[in-house]
Amino acid sequence: MAIRCPDGCGEIISVNLDPRTGPAWRLFERAGAVTLYPSVWRETGCEAHFILWRDDLIWCDGLESPRWKDDELKRRVRSILPPRGAAHKHFEELAVQIDGIPWEVLWACNSLVADGVASSSVKGSRFGLAPDAPPTKSSIVDRRA
Ligand SMILES: [Zn+2]
């Protein structure tokens, strides 16, 4: 996949989508809109760093999307967070579990941390339920499984 660099420098960035040929990005299509994971970071030239999320461009100065809000996804992420005392899981792993877009699962996790429901570790990449989070129905089911 080739992308014209969005900062206007005119360069074409090639994005490898084939994991057999080395480090590759993953492309997610939802409702006709395209998301690329992880971010694209040009280490030379203009050094542009951005995310393509549902056909929208997000510059990586903050990694936060104020327009994003999805309570249903937050609920689903919360239901699969490792219980208190268990090892935290990487948000990519959580995304695979619910067939979610990794960015959105990360944002959901961050939002749960802000709510005091989840806690994070390893520079905010791994998540679990916060020690004082009230149990949910589905986490009880998880524990029995
Ligand atoms: Zn550029």
CSV table of N, CA and C and ligand atoms in Angstrom, one decimal:
chain,number,residue,atom,x,y,z
A,1,MET,N,0.8,-1.2,0.0
A,1,MET,CA,0.0,0.0,0.0
A,1,MET,C,0.9,1.2,0.0
A,2,ALA,N,0.5,2.2,-0.8
A,2,ALA,CA,1.3,3.4,-0.9
A,2,ALA,C,0.5,4.6,-0.4
A,3,ILE,N,1.0,5.4,0.4
A,3,ILE,CA,0.3,6.6,0.9
A,3,ILE,C,1.1,7.9,0.6
A,4,ARG,N,0.5,8.9,0.1
A,4,ARG,CA,1.2,10.1,-0.1
A,4,ARG,C,1.3,10.8,1.3
A,5,CYS,N,2.5,11.2,1.6
A,5,CYS,CA,2.7,11.7,3.0
A,5,CYS,C,1.7,12.8,3.3
A,6,PRO,N,1.0,12.7,4.4
A,6,PRO,CA,-0.1,13.7,4.6
A,6,PRO,C,0.4,15.1,5.0
A,7,ASP,N,1.6,15.2,5.3
A,7,ASP,CA,2.1,16.6,5.7
A,7,ASP,C,2.4,17.5,4.6
A,8,GLY,N,2.2,16.9,3.3
A,8,GLY,CA,2.4,17.8,2.2
A,8,GLY,C,3.8,17.8,1.7
A,9,CYS,N,4.7,17.0,2.2
A,9,CYS,CA,6.1,17.0,1.7
A,9,CYS,C,6.2,16.4,0.3
A,10,GLY,N,5.2,15.7,-0.1
A,10,GLY,CA,5.2,15.1,-1.5
A,10,GLY,C,5.8,13.8,-1.6
A,11,GLU,N,6.3,13.2,-0.5
A,11,GLU,CA,6.9,11.9,-0.6
A,11,GLU,C,5.8,10.8,-0.5
A,12,ILE,N,6.1,9.7,-1.1
A,12,ILE,CA,5.2,8.5,-1.1
A,12,ILE,C,5.8,7.5,0.0
A,13,ILE,N,4.9,7.2,0.9
A,13,ILE,CA,5.3,6.2,1.9
A,13,ILE,C,4.8,4.9,1.5
A,14,SER,N,5.6,3.9,1.5
A,14,SER,CA,5.1,2.5,1.2
A,14,SER,C,4.9,1.8,2.5
A,15,VAL,N,3.8,1.2,2.7
A,15,VAL,CA,3.4,0.5,3.9
A,15,VAL,C,3.2,-1.0,3.6
A,16,ASN,N,4.0,-1.8,4.2
A,16,ASN,CA,4.0,-3.3,3.9
A,16,ASN,C,2.8,-3.9,4.7
A,17,LEU,N,2.0,-4.6,4.0
A,17,LEU,CA,0.8,-5.3,4.6
A,17,LEU,C,1.0,-6.8,4.6
A,18,ASP,N,2.2,-7.3,4.2
A,18,ASP,CA,2.4,-8.7,4.1
A,18,ASP,C,3.4,-9.2,5.2
A,19,PRO,N,2.9,-9.8,6.2
A,19,PRO,CA,3.8,-10.2,7.3
A,19,PRO,C,4.9,-11.2,6.9
A,20,ARG,N,4.7,-11.8,5.8
A,20,ARG,CA,5.7,-12.7,5.3
A,20,ARG,C,7.0,-12.0,4.8
A,21,THR,N,6.9,-10.7,4.5
A,21,THR,CA,8.1,-10.0,4.0
A,21,THR,C,8.7,-9.1,5.1
A,22,GLY,N,8.4,-9.4,6.3
A,22,GLY,CA,9.0,-8.5,7.4
A,22,GLY,C,8.0,-7.8,8.2
A,23,PRO,N,8.4,-6.8,8.9
A,23,PRO,CA,7.5,-6.1,9.8
A,23,PRO,C,6.3,-5.5,8.9
A,24,ALA,N,5.1,-5.8,9.4
A,24,ALA,CA,4.0,-5.4,8.5
A,24,ALA,C,2.9,-4.6,9.4
A,25,TRP,N,2.2,-3.8,8.7
A,25,TRP,CA,1.1,-3.1,9.3
A,25,TRP,C,-0.2,-4.0,9.1
A,26,ARG,N,-1.1,-3.8,9.9
A,26,ARG,CA,-2.4,-4.5,9.7
A,26,ARG,C,-3.5,-3.5,9.3
A,27,LEU,N,-4.3,-3.9,8.3
A,27,LEU,CA,-5.3,-3.0,7.8
A,27,LEU,C,-6.7,-3.6,8.3
A,28,PHE,N,-7.5,-2.7,8.9
A,28,PHE,CA,-8.8,-3.0,9.4
A,28,PHE,C,-9.8,-2.3,8.5
A,29,GLU,N,-10.8,-3.0,8.1
A,29,GLU,CA,-11.9,-2.3,7.4
A,29,GLU,C,-13.2,-2.5,8.1
A,30,ARG,N,-13.8,-1.4,8.5
A,30,ARG,CA,-15.1,-1.4,9.2
A,30,ARG,C,-16.0,-0.4,8.5
A,31,ALA,N,-17.1,-0.9,8.0
A,31,ALA,CA,-18.1,0.0,7.4
A,31,ALA,C,-17.5,0.8,6.3
A,32,GLY,N,-16.6,0.2,5.5
A,32,GLY,CA,-16.0,0.8,4.4
A,32,GLY,C,-14.9,1.8,4.7
A,33,ALA,N,-14.6,2.0,6.0
A,33,ALA,CA,-13.5,2.9,6.3
A,33,ALA,C,-12.3,2.1,6.8
A,34,VAL,N,-11.1,2.6,6.5
A,34,VAL,CA,-9.9,1.9,6.7
A,34,VAL,C,-9.1,2.4,7.8
A,35,THR,N,-8.5,1.5,8.6
A,35,THR,CA,-7.7,1.8,9.7
A,35,THR,C,-6.4,1.0,9.6
A,36,LEU,N,-5.3,1.7,9.9
A,36,LEU,CA,-4.0,1.1,9.8
A,36,LEU,C,-3.4,1.0,11.2
A,37,TYR,N,-2.8,-0.2,11.5
A,37,TYR,CA,-2.1,-0.3,12.8
A,37,TYR,C,-0.8,-1.0,12.6
A,38,PRO,N,0.3,-0.7,13.2
A,38,PRO,CA,0.4,0.5,14.1
A,38,PRO,C,0.5,1.8,13.4
A,39,SER,N,1.0,2.9,14.0
A,39,SER,CA,1.2,4.2,13.4
A,39,SER,C,2.2,4.1,12.3
A,40,VAL,N,2.2,5.1,11.4
A,40,VAL,CA,3.2,5.3,10.4
A,40,VAL,C,4.2,6.4,10.9
A,41,TRP,N,5.5,6.0,10.9
A,41,TRP,CA,6.5,7.0,11.4
A,41,TRP,C,7.6,7.0,10.5
A,42,ARG,N,7.8,8.1,9.8
A,42,ARG,CA,8.9,8.3,8.9
A,42,ARG,C,10.1,8.7,9.7
A,43,GLU,N,11.2,7.8,9.7
A,43,GLU,CA,12.3,8.1,10.5
A,43,GLU,C,13.3,9.0,9.8
A,44,THR,N,13.0,9.2,8.5
A,44,THR,CA,13.9,10.1,7.7
A,44,THR,C,13.0,11.2,7.1
A,45,GLY,N,13.7,12.2,6.5
A,45,GLY,CA,12.9,13.2,5.8
A,45,GLY,C,12.1,14.0,6.8
A,46,CYS,N,10.8,14.1,6.5
A,46,CYS,CA,9.9,15.0,7.2
A,46,CYS,C,9.6,14.5,8.6
A,47,GLU,N,9.9,13.2,8.9
A,47,GLU,CA,9.6,12.5,10.2
A,47,GLU,C,8.2,12.6,10.6
A,48,ALA,N,7.3,12.5,9.6
A,48,ALA,CA,5.8,12.5,9.9
A,48,ALA,C,5.5,11.3,10.7
A,49,HIS,N,4.6,11.5,11.7
A,49,HIS,CA,4.1,10.4,12.5
A,49,HIS,C,2.6,10.5,12.7
A,50,PHE,N,1.9,9.5,12.2
A,50,PHE,CA,0.5,9.6,12.2
A,50,PHE,C,-0.2,8.2,12.2
A,51,ILE,N,-1.5,8.3,12.5
A,51,ILE,CA,-2.4,7.1,12.5
A,51,ILE,C,-3.4,7.3,11.4
A,52,LEU,N,-3.7,6.3,10.7
A,52,LEU,CA,-4.9,6.3,9.9
A,52,LEU,C,-6.0,5.5,10.6
A,53,TRP,N,-7.0,6.2,11.0
A,53,TRP,CA,-8.1,5.6,11.7
A,53,TRP,C,-9.4,5.9,11.1
A,54,ARG,N,-10.1,4.9,10.6
A,54,ARG,CA,-11.4,5.0,10.0
A,54,ARG,C,-11.4,6.1,8.9
A,55,ASP,N,-10.4,6.1,8.1
A,55,ASP,CA,-10.2,7.0,7.0
A,55,ASP,C,-9.9,8.4,7.5
A,56,ASP,N,-9.6,8.6,8.8
A,56,ASP,CA,-9.3,9.9,9.3
A,56,ASP,C,-7.8,9.9,9.7
A,57,LEU,N,-7.2,11.0,9.5
A,57,LEU,CA,-5.7,11.1,9.9
A,57,LEU,C,-5.6,11.7,11.3
A,58,ILE,N,-4.8,11.1,12.1
A,58,ILE,CA,-4.6,11.6,13.5
A,58,ILE,C,-3.1,11.7,13.6
A,59,TRP,N,-2.6,12.9,13.9
A,59,TRP,CA,-1.2,13.2,14.1
A,59,TRP,C,-0.8,12.7,15.5
A,60,CYS,N,0.4,12.1,15.6
A,60,CYS,CA,0.8,11.5,16.8
A,60,CYS,C,1.5,12.5,17.7
A,61,ASP,N,0.9,13.5,18.1
A,61,ASP,CA,1.5,14.3,19.2
A,61,ASP,C,0.9,13.9,20.5
A,62,GLY,N,-0.3,13.4,20.5
A,62,GLY,CA,-0.9,13.1,21.7
A,62,GLY,C,-1.4,11.6,21.8
A,63,LEU,N,-1.7,11.0,20.7
A,63,LEU,CA,-2.2,9.6,20.7
A,63,LEU,C,-3.6,9.6,21.3
A,64,GLU,N,-4.3,10.7,21.4
A,64,GLU,CA,-5.6,10.7,22.0
A,64,GLU,C,-6.6,11.2,20.9
A,65,SER,N,-7.7,10.5,20.9
A,65,SER,CA,-8.7,11.0,19.9
A,65,SER,C,-9.9,11.5,20.7
A,66,PRO,N,-10.1,12.9,20.8
A,66,PRO,CA,-11.2,13.4,21.5
A,66,PRO,C,-12.5,13.1,20.9
A,67,ARG,N,-12.5,12.8,19.6
A,67,ARG,CA,-13.8,12.5,18.9
A,67,ARG,C,-14.3,11.1,19.2
A,68,TRP,N,-13.4,10.3,19.7
A,68,TRP,CA,-13.8,8.9,19.9
A,68,TRP,C,-14.6,8.7,21.2
A,69,LYS,N,-15.7,8.0,21.1
A,69,LYS,CA,-16.5,7.7,22.3
A,69,LYS,C,-17.3,6.5,21.9
A,70,ASP,N,-17.2,5.4,22.7
A,70,ASP,CA,-17.9,4.2,22.4
A,70,ASP,C,-18.1,3.4,23.7
A,71,ASP,N,-19.2,3.6,24.3
A,71,ASP,CA,-19.5,3.0,25.6
A,71,ASP,C,-19.7,1.5,25.5
A,72,GLU,N,-20.2,1.1,24.3
A,72,GLU,CA,-20.4,-0.4,24.1
A,72,GLU,C,-19.0,-1.1,24.1
A,73,LEU,N,-18.1,-0.5,23.3
A,73,LEU,CA,-16.7,-1.1,23.3
A,73,LEU,C,-16.1,-1.0,24.7
A,74,LYS,N,-16.2,0.1,25.4
A,74,LYS,CA,-15.7,0.1,26.7
A,74,LYS,C,-16.2,-1.0,27.6
A,75,ARG,N,-17.5,-1.3,27.5
A,75,ARG,CA,-18.1,-2.3,28.3
A,75,ARG,C,-17.5,-3.7,27.9
A,76,ARG,N,-17.3,-3.9,26.6
A,76,ARG,CA,-16.8,-5.2,26.1
A,76,ARG,C,-15.3,-5.3,26.6
A,77,VAL,N,-14.6,-4.2,26.5
A,77,VAL,CA,-13.2,-4.3,26.9
A,77,VAL,C,-13.1,-4.6,28.4
A,78,ARG,N,-13.9,-3.9,29.2
A,78,ARG,CA,-14.0,-4.1,30.6
A,78,ARG,C,-14.2,-5.6,31.0
A,79,SER,N,-15.1,-6.2,30.2
A,79,SER,CA,-15.5,-7.6,30.5
A,79,SER,C,-14.4,-8.6,30.2
A,80,ILE,N,-13.4,-8.2,29.5
A,80,ILE,CA,-12.3,-9.1,29.2
A,80,ILE,C,-11.0,-8.7,29.9
A,81,LEU,N,-11.0,-7.6,30.6
A,81,LEU,CA,-9.8,-7.2,31.3
A,81,LEU,C,-9.4,-8.3,32.3
A,82,PRO,N,-8.1,-8.6,32.4
A,82,PRO,CA,-7.7,-9.6,33.4
A,82,PRO,C,-8.1,-9.1,34.8
A,83,PRO,N,-8.6,-10.1,35.7
A,83,PRO,CA,-9.0,-9.7,37.0
A,83,PRO,C,-7.8,-9.2,37.9
A,84,ARG,N,-8.2,-8.6,38.9
A,84,ARG,CA,-7.2,-8.1,39.9
A,84,ARG,C,-6.3,-9.2,40.3
A,85,GLY,N,-5.0,-8.9,40.3
A,85,GLY,CA,-4.0,-9.9,40.7
A,85,GLY,C,-3.4,-10.7,39.5
A,86,ALA,N,-4.2,-10.8,38.4
A,86,ALA,CA,-3.7,-11.5,37.2
A,86,ALA,C,-2.8,-10.6,36.4
A,87,ALA,N,-1.9,-11.2,35.6
A,87,ALA,CA,-1.0,-10.4,34.7
A,87,ALA,C,-1.8,-9.5,33.8
A,88,HIS,N,-1.4,-8.3,33.6
A,88,HIS,CA,-2.0,-7.4,32.7
A,88,HIS,C,-1.8,-7.9,31.3
A,89,LYS,N,-2.8,-7.5,30.4
A,89,LYS,CA,-2.6,-7.9,29.0
A,89,LYS,C,-2.4,-6.7,28.1
A,90,HIS,N,-1.6,-6.9,27.1
A,90,HIS,CA,-1.4,-5.9,26.1
A,90,HIS,C,-2.7,-5.5,25.3
A,91,PHE,N,-2.9,-4.3,25.0
A,91,PHE,CA,-4.1,-3.9,24.4
A,91,PHE,C,-4.3,-4.6,23.0
A,92,GLU,N,-3.2,-4.9,22.3
A,92,GLU,CA,-3.3,-5.6,21.1
A,92,GLU,C,-3.9,-7.0,21.3
A,93,GLU,N,-3.6,-7.6,22.4
A,93,GLU,CA,-4.1,-9.0,22.7
A,93,GLU,C,-5.6,-8.9,23.0
A,94,LEU,N,-5.9,-7.8,23.8
A,94,LEU,CA,-7.3,-7.6,24.1
A,94,LEU,C,-8.1,-7.3,22.8
A,95,ALA,N,-7.5,-6.6,21.9
A,95,ALA,CA,-8.2,-6.3,20.6
A,95,ALA,C,-8.5,-7.6,19.8
A,96,VAL,N,-7.5,-8.5,19.8
A,96,VAL,CA,-7.7,-9.8,19.1
A,96,VAL,C,-8.9,-10.5,19.7
A,97,GLN,N,-9.0,-10.5,21.0
A,97,GLN,CA,-10.0,-11.3,21.7
A,97,GLN,C,-11.4,-10.8,21.3
A,98,ILE,N,-11.6,-9.5,21.1
A,98,ILE,CA,-13.0,-9.1,20.7
A,98,ILE,C,-13.1,-8.6,19.3
A,99,ASP,N,-12.1,-9.0,18.5
A,99,ASP,CA,-12.0,-8.6,17.1
A,99,ASP,C,-12.2,-7.0,16.9
A,100,GLY,N,-11.5,-6.3,17.8
A,100,GLY,CA,-11.6,-4.9,17.8
A,100,GLY,C,-10.4,-4.2,17.1
A,101,ILE,N,-10.5,-3.0,16.8
A,101,ILE,CA,-9.4,-2.2,16.2
A,101,ILE,C,-8.5,-1.8,17.4
A,102,PRO,N,-7.2,-2.2,17.3
A,102,PRO,CA,-6.3,-1.9,18.5
A,102,PRO,C,-6.3,-0.5,19.0
A,103,TRP,N,-6.4,0.5,18.1
A,103,TRP,CA,-6.4,1.9,18.6
A,103,TRP,C,-7.6,2.1,19.5
A,104,GLU,N,-8.8,1.6,19.1
A,104,GLU,CA,-10.0,1.8,19.8
A,104,GLU,C,-10.0,1.1,21.2
A,105,VAL,N,-9.4,-0.1,21.1
A,105,VAL,CA,-9.3,-0.8,22.4
A,105,VAL,C,-8.3,-0.1,23.3
A,106,LEU,N,-7.2,0.5,22.8
A,106,LEU,CA,-6.3,1.3,23.6
A,106,LEU,C,-7.1,2.5,24.2
A,107,TRP,N,-7.8,3.2,23.4
A,107,TRP,CA,-8.6,4.3,23.9
A,107,TRP,C,-9.6,3.9,24.9
A,108,ALA,N,-10.2,2.8,24.7
A,108,ALA,CA,-11.2,2.3,25.7
A,108,ALA,C,-10.5,2.0,27.0
A,109,CYS,N,-9.3,1.3,26.9
A,109,CYS,CA,-8.6,1.0,28.1
A,109,CYS,C,-8.2,2.3,28.9
A,110,ASN,N,-7.7,3.3,28.1
A,110,ASN,CA,-7.3,4.6,28.7
A,110,ASN,C,-8.5,5.2,29.4
A,111,SER,N,-9.6,5.1,28.7
A,111,SER,CA,-10.8,5.7,29.3
A,111,SER,C,-11.3,5.0,30.6
A,112,LEU,N,-11.1,3.7,30.6
A,112,LEU,CA,-11.4,2.9,31.8
A,112,LEU,C,-10.4,3.2,32.9
A,113,VAL,N,-9.2,3.5,32.6
A,113,VAL,CA,-8.2,3.9,33.6
A,113,VAL,C,-8.6,5.3,34.2
A,114,ALA,N,-9.0,6.2,33.3
A,114,ALA,CA,-9.5,7.5,33.7
A,114,ALA,C,-10.7,7.3,34.7
A,115,ASP,N,-11.5,6.3,34.4
A,115,ASP,CA,-12.7,6.1,35.2
A,115,ASP,C,-12.4,5.4,36.5
A,116,GLY,N,-11.1,5.0,36.7
A,116,GLY,CA,-10.8,4.2,37.9
A,116,GLY,C,-11.1,2.8,37.9
A,117,VAL,N,-11.5,2.3,36.7
A,117,VAL,CA,-11.9,0.9,36.6
A,117,VAL,C,-10.8,0.0,36.2
A,118,ALA,N,-9.8,0.5,35.4
A,118,ALA,CA,-8.7,-0.3,35.0
A,118,ALA,C,-7.4,0.3,35.5
A,119,SER,N,-6.3,-0.5,35.5
A,119,SER,CA,-5.0,0.1,35.8
A,119,SER,C,-4.1,-0.4,34.6
A,120,SER,N,-3.0,0.4,34.5
A,120,SER,CA,-2.1,0.1,33.3
A,120,SER,C,-0.7,-0.1,33.8
A,121,SER,N,0.1,-0.7,33.0
A,121,SER,CA,1.5,-0.9,33.3
A,121,SER,C,2.3,-0.9,32.0
A,122,VAL,N,3.6,-1.0,32.1
A,122,VAL,CA,4.5,-1.0,30.9
A,122,VAL,C,4.1,0.1,30.0
A,123,LYS,N,4.3,1.3,30.5
A,123,LYS,CA,4.1,2.6,29.8
A,123,LYS,C,2.7,2.7,29.2
A,124,GLY,N,1.7,2.2,29.9
A,124,GLY,CA,0.4,2.3,29.4
A,124,GLY,C,0.0,1.4,28.2
A,125,SER,N,0.7,0.3,28.1
A,125,SER,CA,0.4,-0.6,27.0
A,125,SER,C,-0.3,-1.9,27.5
A,126,ARG,N,-0.2,-2.1,28.8
A,126,ARG,CA,-0.9,-3.3,29.3
A,126,ARG,C,-1.9,-2.9,30.4
A,127,PHE,N,-3.0,-3.7,30.4
A,127,PHE,CA,-4.1,-3.3,31.2
A,127,PHE,C,-4.7,-4.4,32.0
A,128,GLY,N,-5.3,-4.1,33.1
A,128,GLY,CA,-6.0,-5.1,33.9
A,128,GLY,C,-7.1,-4.3,34.7
A,129,LEU,N,-8.0,-5.0,35.4
A,129,LEU,CA,-8.9,-4.4,36.3
A,129,LEU,C,-8.2,-3.7,37.4
A,130,ALA,N,-8.7,-2.6,37.8
A,130,ALA,CA,-8.1,-1.9,39.0
A,130,ALA,C,-8.4,-2.7,40.2
A,131,PRO,N,-7.6,-2.6,41.3
A,131,PRO,CA,-7.8,-3.4,42.5
A,131,PRO,C,-9.2,-3.2,43.1
A,132,ASP,N,-9.7,-2.0,43.0
A,132,ASP,CA,-10.9,-1.7,43.7
A,132,ASP,C,-12.1,-1.6,42.7
A,133,ALA,N,-11.9,-2.1,41.5
A,133,ALA,CA,-13.0,-2.1,40.5
A,133,ALA,C,-14.1,-3.1,40.9
A,134,PRO,N,-15.4,-2.7,40.9
A,134,PRO,CA,-16.4,-3.6,41.3
A,134,PRO,C,-16.5,-4.7,40.2
A,135,PRO,N,-16.8,-6.0,40.6
A,135,PRO,CA,-16.8,-7.0,39.6
A,135,PRO,C,-18.0,-6.9,38.7
A,136,THR,N,-17.9,-7.3,37.4
A,136,THR,CA,-19.0,-7.3,36.5
A,136,THR,C,-19.4,-8.7,36.3
A,137,LYS,N,-20.6,-8.9,35.8
A,137,LYS,CA,-21.2,-10.2,35.5
A,137,LYS,C,-20.2,-11.0,34.7
A,138,SER,N,-19.7,-10.4,33.6
A,138,SER,CA,-18.9,-11.2,32.7
A,138,SER,C,-17.6,-11.6,33.3
A,139,SER,N,-17.0,-10.8,34.2
A,139,SER,CA,-15.8,-11.2,34.8
A,139,SER,C,-16.0,-12.4,35.7
A,140,ILE,N,-17.1,-12.5,36.3
A,140,ILE,CA,-17.4,-13.6,37.1
A,140,ILE,C,-17.5,-14.9,36.2
A,141,VAL,N,-18.1,-14.7,35.1
A,141,VAL,CA,-18.2,-15.8,34.1
A,141,VAL,C,-16.7,-16.2,33.7
A,142,ASP,N,-15.9,-15.2,33.4
A,142,ASP,CA,-14.5,-15.5,33.0
A,142,ASP,C,-13.8,-16.3,34.1
A,143,ARG,N,-14.0,-16.0,35.3
A,143,ARG,CA,-13.3,-16.7,36.4
A,143,ARG,C,-13.7,-18.1,36.5
A,144,ARG,N,-15.0,-18.4,36.2
A,144,ARG,CA,-15.4,-19.8,36.2
A,144,ARG,C,-15.0,-20.6,35.0
A,145,ALA,N,-14.7,-19.9,33.9
A,145,ALA,CA,-14.4,-20.7,32.7
A,145,ALA,C,-13.0,-21.3,32.8
B,1,ZN,ZN,6.1,14.1,4.8
